[in-house]
Short mmCIF file of C-alpha atoms in Angstrom, two decimals:
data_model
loop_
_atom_site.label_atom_id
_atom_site.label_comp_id
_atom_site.label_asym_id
_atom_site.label_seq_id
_atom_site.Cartn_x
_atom_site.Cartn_y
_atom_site.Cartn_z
CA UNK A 11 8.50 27.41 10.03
CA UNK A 12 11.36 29.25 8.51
CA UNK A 13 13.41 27.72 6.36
CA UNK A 14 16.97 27.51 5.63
CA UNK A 15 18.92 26.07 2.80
CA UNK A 16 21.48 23.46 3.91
CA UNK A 17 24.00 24.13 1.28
CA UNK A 18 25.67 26.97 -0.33
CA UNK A 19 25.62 25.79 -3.48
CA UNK A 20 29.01 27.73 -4.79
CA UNK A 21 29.96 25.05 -7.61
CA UNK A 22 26.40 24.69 -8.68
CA UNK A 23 26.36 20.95 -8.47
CA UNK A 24 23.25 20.51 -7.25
CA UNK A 25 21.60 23.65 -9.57
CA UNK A 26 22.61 21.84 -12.31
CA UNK A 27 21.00 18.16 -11.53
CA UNK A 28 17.87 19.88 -10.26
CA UNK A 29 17.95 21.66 -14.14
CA UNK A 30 18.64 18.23 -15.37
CA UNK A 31 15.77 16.80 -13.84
CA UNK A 32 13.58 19.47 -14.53
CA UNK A 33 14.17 19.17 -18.10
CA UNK A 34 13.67 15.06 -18.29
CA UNK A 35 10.82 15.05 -16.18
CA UNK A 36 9.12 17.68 -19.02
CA UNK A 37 10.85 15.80 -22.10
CA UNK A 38 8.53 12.24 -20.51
CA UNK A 39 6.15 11.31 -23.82
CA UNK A 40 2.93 8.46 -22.81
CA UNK A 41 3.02 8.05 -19.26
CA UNK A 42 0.30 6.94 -18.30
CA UNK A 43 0.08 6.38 -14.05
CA UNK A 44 -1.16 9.64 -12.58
CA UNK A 45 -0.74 9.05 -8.88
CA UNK A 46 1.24 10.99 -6.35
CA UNK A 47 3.96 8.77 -5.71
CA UNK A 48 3.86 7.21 -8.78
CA UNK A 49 2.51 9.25 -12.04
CA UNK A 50 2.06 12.68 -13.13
CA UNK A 51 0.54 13.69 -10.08
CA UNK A 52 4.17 14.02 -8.33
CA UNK A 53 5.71 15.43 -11.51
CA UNK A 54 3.16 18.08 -11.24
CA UNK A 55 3.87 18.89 -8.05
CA UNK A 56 7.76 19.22 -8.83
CA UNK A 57 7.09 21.98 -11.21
CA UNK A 58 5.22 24.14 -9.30
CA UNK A 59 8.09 24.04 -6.88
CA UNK A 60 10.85 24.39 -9.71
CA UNK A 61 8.58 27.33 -10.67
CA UNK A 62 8.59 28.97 -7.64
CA UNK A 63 12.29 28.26 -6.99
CA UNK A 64 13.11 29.43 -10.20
CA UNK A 65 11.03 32.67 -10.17
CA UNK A 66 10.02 30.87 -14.39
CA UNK A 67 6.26 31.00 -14.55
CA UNK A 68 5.98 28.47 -17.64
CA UNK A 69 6.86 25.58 -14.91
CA UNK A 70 3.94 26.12 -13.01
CA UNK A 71 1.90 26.68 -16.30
CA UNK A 72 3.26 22.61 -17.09
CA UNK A 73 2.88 21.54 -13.43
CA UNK A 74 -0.94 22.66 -14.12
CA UNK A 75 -1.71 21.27 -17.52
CA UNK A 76 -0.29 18.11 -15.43
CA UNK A 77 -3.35 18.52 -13.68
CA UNK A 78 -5.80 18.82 -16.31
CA UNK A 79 -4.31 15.57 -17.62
CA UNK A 80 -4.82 14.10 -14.75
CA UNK A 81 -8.57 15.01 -14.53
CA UNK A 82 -9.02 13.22 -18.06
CA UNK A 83 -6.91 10.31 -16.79
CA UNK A 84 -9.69 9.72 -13.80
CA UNK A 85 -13.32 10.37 -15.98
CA UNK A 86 -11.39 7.50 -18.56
CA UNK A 87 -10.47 4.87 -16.66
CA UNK A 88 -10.79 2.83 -13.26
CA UNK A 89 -7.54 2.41 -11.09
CA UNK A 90 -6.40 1.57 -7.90
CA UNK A 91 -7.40 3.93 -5.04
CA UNK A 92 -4.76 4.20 -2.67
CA UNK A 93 -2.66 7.58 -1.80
CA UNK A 94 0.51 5.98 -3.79
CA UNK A 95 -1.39 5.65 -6.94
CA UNK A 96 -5.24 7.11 -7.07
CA UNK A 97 -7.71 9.85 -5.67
CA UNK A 98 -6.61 10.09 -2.14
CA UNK A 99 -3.05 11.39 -3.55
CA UNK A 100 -4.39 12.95 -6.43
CA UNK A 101 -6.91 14.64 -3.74
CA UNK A 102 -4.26 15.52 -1.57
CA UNK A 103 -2.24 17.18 -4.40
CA UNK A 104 -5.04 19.58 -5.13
CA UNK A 105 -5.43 20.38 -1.61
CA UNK A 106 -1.66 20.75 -1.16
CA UNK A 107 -1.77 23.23 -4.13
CA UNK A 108 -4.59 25.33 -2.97
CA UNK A 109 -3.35 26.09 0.55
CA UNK A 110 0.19 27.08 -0.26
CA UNK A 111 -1.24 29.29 -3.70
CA UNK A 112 -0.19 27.37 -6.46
CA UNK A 113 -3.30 27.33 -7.87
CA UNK A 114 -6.85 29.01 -7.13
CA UNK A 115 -9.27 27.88 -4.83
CA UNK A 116 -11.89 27.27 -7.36
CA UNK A 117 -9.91 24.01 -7.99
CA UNK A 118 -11.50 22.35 -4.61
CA UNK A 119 -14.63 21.80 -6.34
CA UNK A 120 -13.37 18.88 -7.86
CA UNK A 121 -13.12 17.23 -4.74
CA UNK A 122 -16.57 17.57 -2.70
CA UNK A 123 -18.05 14.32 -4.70
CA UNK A 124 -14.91 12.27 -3.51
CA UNK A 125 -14.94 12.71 0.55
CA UNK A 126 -17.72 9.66 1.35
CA UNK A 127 -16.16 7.56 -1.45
CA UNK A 128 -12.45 7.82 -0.07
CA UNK A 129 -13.82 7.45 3.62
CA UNK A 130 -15.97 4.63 2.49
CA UNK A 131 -12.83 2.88 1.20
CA UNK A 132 -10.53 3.64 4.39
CA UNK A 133 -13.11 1.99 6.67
CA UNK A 134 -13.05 -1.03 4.64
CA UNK A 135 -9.26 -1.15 4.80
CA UNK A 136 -9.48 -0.39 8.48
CA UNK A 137 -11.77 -3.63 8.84
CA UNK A 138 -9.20 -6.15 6.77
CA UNK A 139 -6.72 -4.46 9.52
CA UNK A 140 -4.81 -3.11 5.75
CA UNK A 141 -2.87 -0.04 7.99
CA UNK A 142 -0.83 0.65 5.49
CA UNK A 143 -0.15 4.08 4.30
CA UNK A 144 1.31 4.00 0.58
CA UNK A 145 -1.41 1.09 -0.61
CA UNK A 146 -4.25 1.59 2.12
CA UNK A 147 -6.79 2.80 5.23
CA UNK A 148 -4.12 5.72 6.26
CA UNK A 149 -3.63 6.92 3.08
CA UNK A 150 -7.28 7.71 2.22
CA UNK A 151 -6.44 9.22 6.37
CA UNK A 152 -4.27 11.77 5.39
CA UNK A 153 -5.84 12.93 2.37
CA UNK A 154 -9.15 13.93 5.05
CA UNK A 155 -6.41 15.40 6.95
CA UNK A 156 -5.96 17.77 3.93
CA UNK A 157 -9.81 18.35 4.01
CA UNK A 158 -9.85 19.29 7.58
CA UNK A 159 -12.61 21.81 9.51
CA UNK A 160 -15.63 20.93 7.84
CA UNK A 161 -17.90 19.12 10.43
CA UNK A 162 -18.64 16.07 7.48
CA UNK A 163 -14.67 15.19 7.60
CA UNK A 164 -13.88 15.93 10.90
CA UNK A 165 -17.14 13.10 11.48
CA UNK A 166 -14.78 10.80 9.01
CA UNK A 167 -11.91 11.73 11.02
CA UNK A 168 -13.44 11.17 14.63
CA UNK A 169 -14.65 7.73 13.49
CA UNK A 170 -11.17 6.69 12.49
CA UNK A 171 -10.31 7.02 15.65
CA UNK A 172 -12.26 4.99 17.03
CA UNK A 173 -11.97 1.80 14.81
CA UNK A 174 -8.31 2.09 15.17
CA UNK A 175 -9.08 1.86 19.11
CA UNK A 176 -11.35 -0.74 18.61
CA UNK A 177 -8.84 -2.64 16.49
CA UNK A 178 -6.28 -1.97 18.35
CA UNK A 179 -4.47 -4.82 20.73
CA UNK A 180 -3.83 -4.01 24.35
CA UNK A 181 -1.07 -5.06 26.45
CA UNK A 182 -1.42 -5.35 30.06
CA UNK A 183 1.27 -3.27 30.16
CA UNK A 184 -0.38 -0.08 28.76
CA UNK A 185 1.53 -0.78 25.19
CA UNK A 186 -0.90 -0.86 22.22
CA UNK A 187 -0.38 -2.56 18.79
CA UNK A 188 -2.05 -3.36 15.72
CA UNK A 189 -1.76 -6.42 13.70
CA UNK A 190 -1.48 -5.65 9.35
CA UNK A 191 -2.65 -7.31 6.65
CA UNK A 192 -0.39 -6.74 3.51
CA UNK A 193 -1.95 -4.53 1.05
CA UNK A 194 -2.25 -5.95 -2.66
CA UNK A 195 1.08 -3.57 -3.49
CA UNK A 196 3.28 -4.85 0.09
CA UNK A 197 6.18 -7.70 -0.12
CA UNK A 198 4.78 -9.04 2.97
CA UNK A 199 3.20 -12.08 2.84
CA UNK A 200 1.57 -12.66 6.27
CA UNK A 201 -0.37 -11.12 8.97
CA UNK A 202 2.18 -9.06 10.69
CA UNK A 203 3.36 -6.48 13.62
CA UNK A 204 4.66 -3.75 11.32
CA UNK A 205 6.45 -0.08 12.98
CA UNK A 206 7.50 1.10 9.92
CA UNK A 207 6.71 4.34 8.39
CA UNK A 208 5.75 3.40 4.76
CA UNK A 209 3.46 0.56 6.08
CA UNK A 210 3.03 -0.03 9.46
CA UNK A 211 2.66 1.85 12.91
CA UNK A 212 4.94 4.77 12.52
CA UNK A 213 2.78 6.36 9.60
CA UNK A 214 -0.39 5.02 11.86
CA UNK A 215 1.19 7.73 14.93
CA UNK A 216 1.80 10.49 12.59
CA UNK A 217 -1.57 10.13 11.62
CA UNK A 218 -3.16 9.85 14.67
CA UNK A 219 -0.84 13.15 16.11
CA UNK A 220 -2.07 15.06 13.16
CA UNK A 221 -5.97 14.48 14.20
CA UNK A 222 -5.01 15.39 17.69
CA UNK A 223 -3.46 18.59 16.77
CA UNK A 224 -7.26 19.24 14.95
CA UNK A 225 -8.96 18.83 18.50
CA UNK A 226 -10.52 15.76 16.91
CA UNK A 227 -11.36 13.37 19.57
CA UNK A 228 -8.79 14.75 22.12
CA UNK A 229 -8.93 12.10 24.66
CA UNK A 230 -8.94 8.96 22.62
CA UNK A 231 -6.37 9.92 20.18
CA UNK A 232 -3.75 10.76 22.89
CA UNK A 233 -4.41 7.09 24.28
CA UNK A 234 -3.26 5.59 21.64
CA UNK A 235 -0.57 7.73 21.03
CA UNK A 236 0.50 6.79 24.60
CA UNK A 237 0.46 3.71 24.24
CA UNK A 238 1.73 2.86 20.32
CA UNK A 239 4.86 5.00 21.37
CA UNK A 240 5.26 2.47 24.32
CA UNK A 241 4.75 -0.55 21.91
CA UNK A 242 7.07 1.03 19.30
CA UNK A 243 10.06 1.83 22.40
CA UNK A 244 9.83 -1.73 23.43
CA UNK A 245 10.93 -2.96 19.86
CA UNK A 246 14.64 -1.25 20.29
CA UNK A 247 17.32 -4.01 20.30
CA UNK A 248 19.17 -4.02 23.32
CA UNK A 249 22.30 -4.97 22.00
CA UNK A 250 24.54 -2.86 19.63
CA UNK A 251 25.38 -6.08 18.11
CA UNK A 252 22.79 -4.45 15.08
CA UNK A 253 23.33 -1.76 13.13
CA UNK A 254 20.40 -0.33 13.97
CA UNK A 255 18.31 1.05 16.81
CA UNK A 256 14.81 -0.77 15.91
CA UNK A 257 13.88 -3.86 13.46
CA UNK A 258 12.32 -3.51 10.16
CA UNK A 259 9.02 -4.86 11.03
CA UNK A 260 8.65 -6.04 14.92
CA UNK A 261 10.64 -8.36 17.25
CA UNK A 262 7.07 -9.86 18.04
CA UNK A 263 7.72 -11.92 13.99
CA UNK A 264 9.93 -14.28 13.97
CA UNK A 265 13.70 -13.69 13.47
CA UNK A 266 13.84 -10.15 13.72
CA UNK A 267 16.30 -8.39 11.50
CA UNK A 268 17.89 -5.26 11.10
CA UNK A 269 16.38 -1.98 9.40
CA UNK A 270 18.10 -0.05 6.57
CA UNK A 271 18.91 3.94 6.78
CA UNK A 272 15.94 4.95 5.05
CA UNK A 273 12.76 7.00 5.05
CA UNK A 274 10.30 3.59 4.25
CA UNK A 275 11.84 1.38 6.88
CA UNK A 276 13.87 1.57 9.98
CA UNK A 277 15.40 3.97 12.56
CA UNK A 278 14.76 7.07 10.67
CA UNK A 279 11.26 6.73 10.43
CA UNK A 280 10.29 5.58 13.34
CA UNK A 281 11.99 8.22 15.62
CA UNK A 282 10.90 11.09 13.71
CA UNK A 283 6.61 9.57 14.33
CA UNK A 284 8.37 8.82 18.05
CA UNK A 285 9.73 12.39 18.39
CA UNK A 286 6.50 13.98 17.27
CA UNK A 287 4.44 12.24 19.78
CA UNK A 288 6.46 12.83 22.43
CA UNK A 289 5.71 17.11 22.07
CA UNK A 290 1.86 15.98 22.46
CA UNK A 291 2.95 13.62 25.63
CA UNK A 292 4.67 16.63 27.23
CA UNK A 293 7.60 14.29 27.45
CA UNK A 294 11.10 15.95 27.33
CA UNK A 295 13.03 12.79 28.62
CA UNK A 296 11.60 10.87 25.71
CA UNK A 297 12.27 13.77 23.21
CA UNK A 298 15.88 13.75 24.34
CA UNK A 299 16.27 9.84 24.08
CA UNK A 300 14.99 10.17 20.36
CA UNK A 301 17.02 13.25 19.33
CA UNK A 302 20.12 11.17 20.91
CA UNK A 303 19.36 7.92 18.82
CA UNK A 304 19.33 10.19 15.65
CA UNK A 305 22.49 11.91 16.37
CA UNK A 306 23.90 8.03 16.76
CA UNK A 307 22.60 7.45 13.74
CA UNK A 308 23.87 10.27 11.60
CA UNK A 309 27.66 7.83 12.10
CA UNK A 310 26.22 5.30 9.50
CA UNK A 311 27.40 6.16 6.72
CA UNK A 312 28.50 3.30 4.80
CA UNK A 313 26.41 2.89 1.28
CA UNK A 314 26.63 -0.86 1.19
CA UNK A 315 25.88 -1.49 5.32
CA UNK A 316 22.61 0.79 5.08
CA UNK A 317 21.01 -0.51 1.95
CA UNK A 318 21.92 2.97 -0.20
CA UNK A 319 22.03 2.20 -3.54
CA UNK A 320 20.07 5.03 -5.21
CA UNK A 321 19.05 8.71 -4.88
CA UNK A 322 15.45 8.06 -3.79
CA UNK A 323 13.25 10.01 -1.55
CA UNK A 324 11.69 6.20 0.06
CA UNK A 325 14.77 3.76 0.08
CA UNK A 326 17.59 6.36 -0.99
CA UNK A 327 19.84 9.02 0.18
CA UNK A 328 17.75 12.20 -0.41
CA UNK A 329 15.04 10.58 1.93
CA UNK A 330 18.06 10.34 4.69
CA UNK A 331 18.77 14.04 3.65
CA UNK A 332 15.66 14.45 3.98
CA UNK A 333 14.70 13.59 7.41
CA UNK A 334 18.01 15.11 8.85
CA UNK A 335 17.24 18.11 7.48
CA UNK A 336 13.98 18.39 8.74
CA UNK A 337 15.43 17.57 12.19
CA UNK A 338 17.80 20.06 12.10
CA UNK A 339 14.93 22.76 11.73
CA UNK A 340 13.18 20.75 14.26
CA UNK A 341 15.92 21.18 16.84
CA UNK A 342 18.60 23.58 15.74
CA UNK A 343 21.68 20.53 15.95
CA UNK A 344 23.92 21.05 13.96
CA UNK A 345 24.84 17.06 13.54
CA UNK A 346 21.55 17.24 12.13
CA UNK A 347 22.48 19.57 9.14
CA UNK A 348 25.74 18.23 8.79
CA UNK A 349 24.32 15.22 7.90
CA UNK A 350 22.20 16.01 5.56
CA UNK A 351 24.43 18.06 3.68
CA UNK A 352 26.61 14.27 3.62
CA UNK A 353 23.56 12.88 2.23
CA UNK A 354 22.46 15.42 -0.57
CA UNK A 355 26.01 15.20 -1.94
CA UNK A 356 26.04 11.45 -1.71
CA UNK A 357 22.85 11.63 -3.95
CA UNK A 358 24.45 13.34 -6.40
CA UNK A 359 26.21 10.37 -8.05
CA UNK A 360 23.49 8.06 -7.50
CA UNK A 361 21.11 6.48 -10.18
CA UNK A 362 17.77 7.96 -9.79
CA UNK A 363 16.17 3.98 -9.25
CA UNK A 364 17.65 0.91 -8.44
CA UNK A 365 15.92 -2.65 -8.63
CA UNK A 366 17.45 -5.99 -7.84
CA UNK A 367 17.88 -8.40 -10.53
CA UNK A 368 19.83 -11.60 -9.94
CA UNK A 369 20.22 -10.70 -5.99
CA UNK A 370 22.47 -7.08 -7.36
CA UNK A 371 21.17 -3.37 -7.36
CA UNK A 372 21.19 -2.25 -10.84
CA UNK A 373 19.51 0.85 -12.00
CA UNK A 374 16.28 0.02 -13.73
CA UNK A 375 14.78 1.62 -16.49
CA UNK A 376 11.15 1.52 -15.80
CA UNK A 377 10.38 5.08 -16.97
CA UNK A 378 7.45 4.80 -14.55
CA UNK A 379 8.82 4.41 -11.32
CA UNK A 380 12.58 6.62 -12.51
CA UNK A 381 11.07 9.73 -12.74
CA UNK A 382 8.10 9.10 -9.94
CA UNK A 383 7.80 11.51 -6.62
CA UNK A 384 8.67 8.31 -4.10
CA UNK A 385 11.80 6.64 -6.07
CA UNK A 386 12.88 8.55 -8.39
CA UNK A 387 13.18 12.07 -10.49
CA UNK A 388 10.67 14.34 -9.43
CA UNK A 389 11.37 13.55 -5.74
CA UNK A 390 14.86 13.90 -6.03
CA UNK A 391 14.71 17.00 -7.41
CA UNK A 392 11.94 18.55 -4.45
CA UNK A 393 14.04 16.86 -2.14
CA UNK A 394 17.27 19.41 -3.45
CA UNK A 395 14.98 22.12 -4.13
CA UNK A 396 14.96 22.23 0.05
CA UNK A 397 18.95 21.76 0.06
CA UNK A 398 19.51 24.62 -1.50
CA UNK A 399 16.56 27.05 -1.28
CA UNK A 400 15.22 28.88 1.79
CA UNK A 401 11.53 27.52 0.32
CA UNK A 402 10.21 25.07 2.92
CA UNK A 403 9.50 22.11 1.81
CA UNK A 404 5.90 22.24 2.71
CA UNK A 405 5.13 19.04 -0.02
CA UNK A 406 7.27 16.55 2.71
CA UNK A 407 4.26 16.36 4.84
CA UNK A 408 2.24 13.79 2.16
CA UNK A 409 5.77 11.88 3.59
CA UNK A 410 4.46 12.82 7.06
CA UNK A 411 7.58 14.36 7.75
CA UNK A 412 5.84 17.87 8.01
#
């Protein structure tokens, strides 16, 4: 795809922050997570980007001793394995690297005693019914996704397919659903119908389009497709009494409530996986009823009403920026850019992380989580890279919006 920047960045606003970031995320002293969305992995991947945006070698040079950190980090100690915060984002990272020349191929070998292990682990996350793609099965998915066309991991992929057939839950109406347990890292408490794109069936379609688009069992794959998209469709509210399009989890749990303007939950999310699957369905009507609910949704714009209160790529306004943008190279609409372009410059007065404390968003100085790819720094600063550079944002698709 060729990209466009969004913004002509005359004032150098957005230059600047990017520069700020840039030099926090290299000033950090003892952290010690290493995962993608939350360690050095995503600060890693930040400065090879800065690097190549900036056309300043020594960025790439830190993004890669990043790495070799992070290879110590895993041969020391035992941590959790899920793409947020272990090998199948660390995995992915490498991968990521390697196919868009970062780094040399030679760094693969790192990787060919991890494949079984990480597929081991997603089929027993598959069989607790834990979906979910930040803490479990789909996760370890999409890192395989990364190792694609070797006849061992398109095996793994093939028989992911079919255990999320055979765990799926058919309606007699042709919809299909799945049923999550909460990962370990999730807020939710319960067994629960989840169409959200962090954790539930949104991420679960992306997924499943992505193994269809590898000619990995064709006929399958597309069935479910089918018939999560008509699940997912028959979760819209019918009223505009909400102020959104679809509920943050499912109308099938009780009391059903409305979904932020985010990338993690709500309307954003779920018609991007919707508007994906419909170019494998061949459906035009349903693209057009998807790229219509996102132009109604570029009119929220209210901080407080959406649930805004930082810059973040999963809950904040460069993950709205984001999306838009990516839609507008999707489609060409301009609403699409325009929005984004809203979004970006909202970000750039917002705290890098918020957490509430005593039921108000205050911004939080876990150094952790501040400068991490998902809510804070180092995402933040990719996600402006793409504002104003005509470098695609190629790292967007570990947020499956790519």
């Amino acid at each position: 795809m060729k990209w466009s920047k969004c913004i002509d960045d005359q004032n150098k606003h957005i230059s600047l922050k990017i520069d700020k970031i840039a030099l926090e995320l290299n000033s950090l002293k003892n952290l010690n997570e290493i995962g993608l969305f939350i360690g050095l992995s995503g600060i890693s991947l930040f400065n090879f980007y800065y690097s190549r945006y900036k056309n300043i070698s020594k960025y790439s040079e830190l993004g890669y001793k990043y790495i070799l950190k992070i290879f110590e980090a895993i041969n020391e100690k035992s941590f959790v394995h899920s793409f947020s915060y272990g090998l199948p984002g660390i995995g992915w990272l490498i991968e990521h690297l390697i196919e868009y020349d970062f780094i040399e191929e030679e760094n693969r070998n790192v990787l060919e005693d991890i494949d079984s292990f990480i597929f081991e682990d997603m089929m027993k996350a598959l069989q607790t019914s834990n979906y979910d793609y930040l803490h479990g099965g789909l996760g370890n998915a999409m890192y395989l996704l990364n190792r694609k066309n070797t006849n061992t991991v398109n095996n793994y992929l093939h028989q992911l397919v079919d255990t999320l057939h055979e765990k799926s839950i058919k309606d007699t109406n042709g919809s299909i659903k799945w049923v999550s347990k909460p990962s370990n890292n999730s807020s939710e408490s319960e067994f629960t119908y989840n169409i959200s794109l962090s954790h539930g069936m949104s991420s679960l379609l992306l997924i499943l389009c992505k193994i269809y688009h590898l000619k990995i069992n064709k006929r399958i794959s597309k069935k479910l497709i089918r018939g999560c998209v008509l699940y997912i469709l028959s979760q819209k509210f019918c009223s505009r009494d909400f102020n959104s399009f679809f509920p943050s989890l499912s109308k099938d749990n009780s009391k059903p409530k409305p979904s932020r303007l985010a990338w993690c939950y709500g309307d954003l999310g779920i018609c991007l996986a919707v508007f994906k699957s419909a170019e494998i369905l061949d459906d035009n009507s349903l693209k057009k009823e998807i790229v219509n609910l996102l132009q109604l949704s570029t009119q929220r714009k209210s901080l407080k009403k959406n649930g805004v209160y930082d810059a973040a790529l999963c809950h904040g306004a460069n993950g709205i920026a984001q999306i838009y943008n990516r839609m507008f190279h999707y489609t060409g609409i301009d609403t699409f850019q325009t929005s984004a372009k809203y979004w970006y410059n909202k970000a750039l007065s917002l705290p890098y992380y918020t957490k509430v404390i005593e039921n108000k968003h205050v911004e939080y100085s876990n150094l952790t989580r501040k400068y991490s790819l998902l809510e804070g720094a180092s995402g933040i600063g990719l996600s402006l890279i793409s504002a104003i550079s005509d470098i695609e944002p190629t790292w967007d698709s570990c947020l499956l919006l790519s």
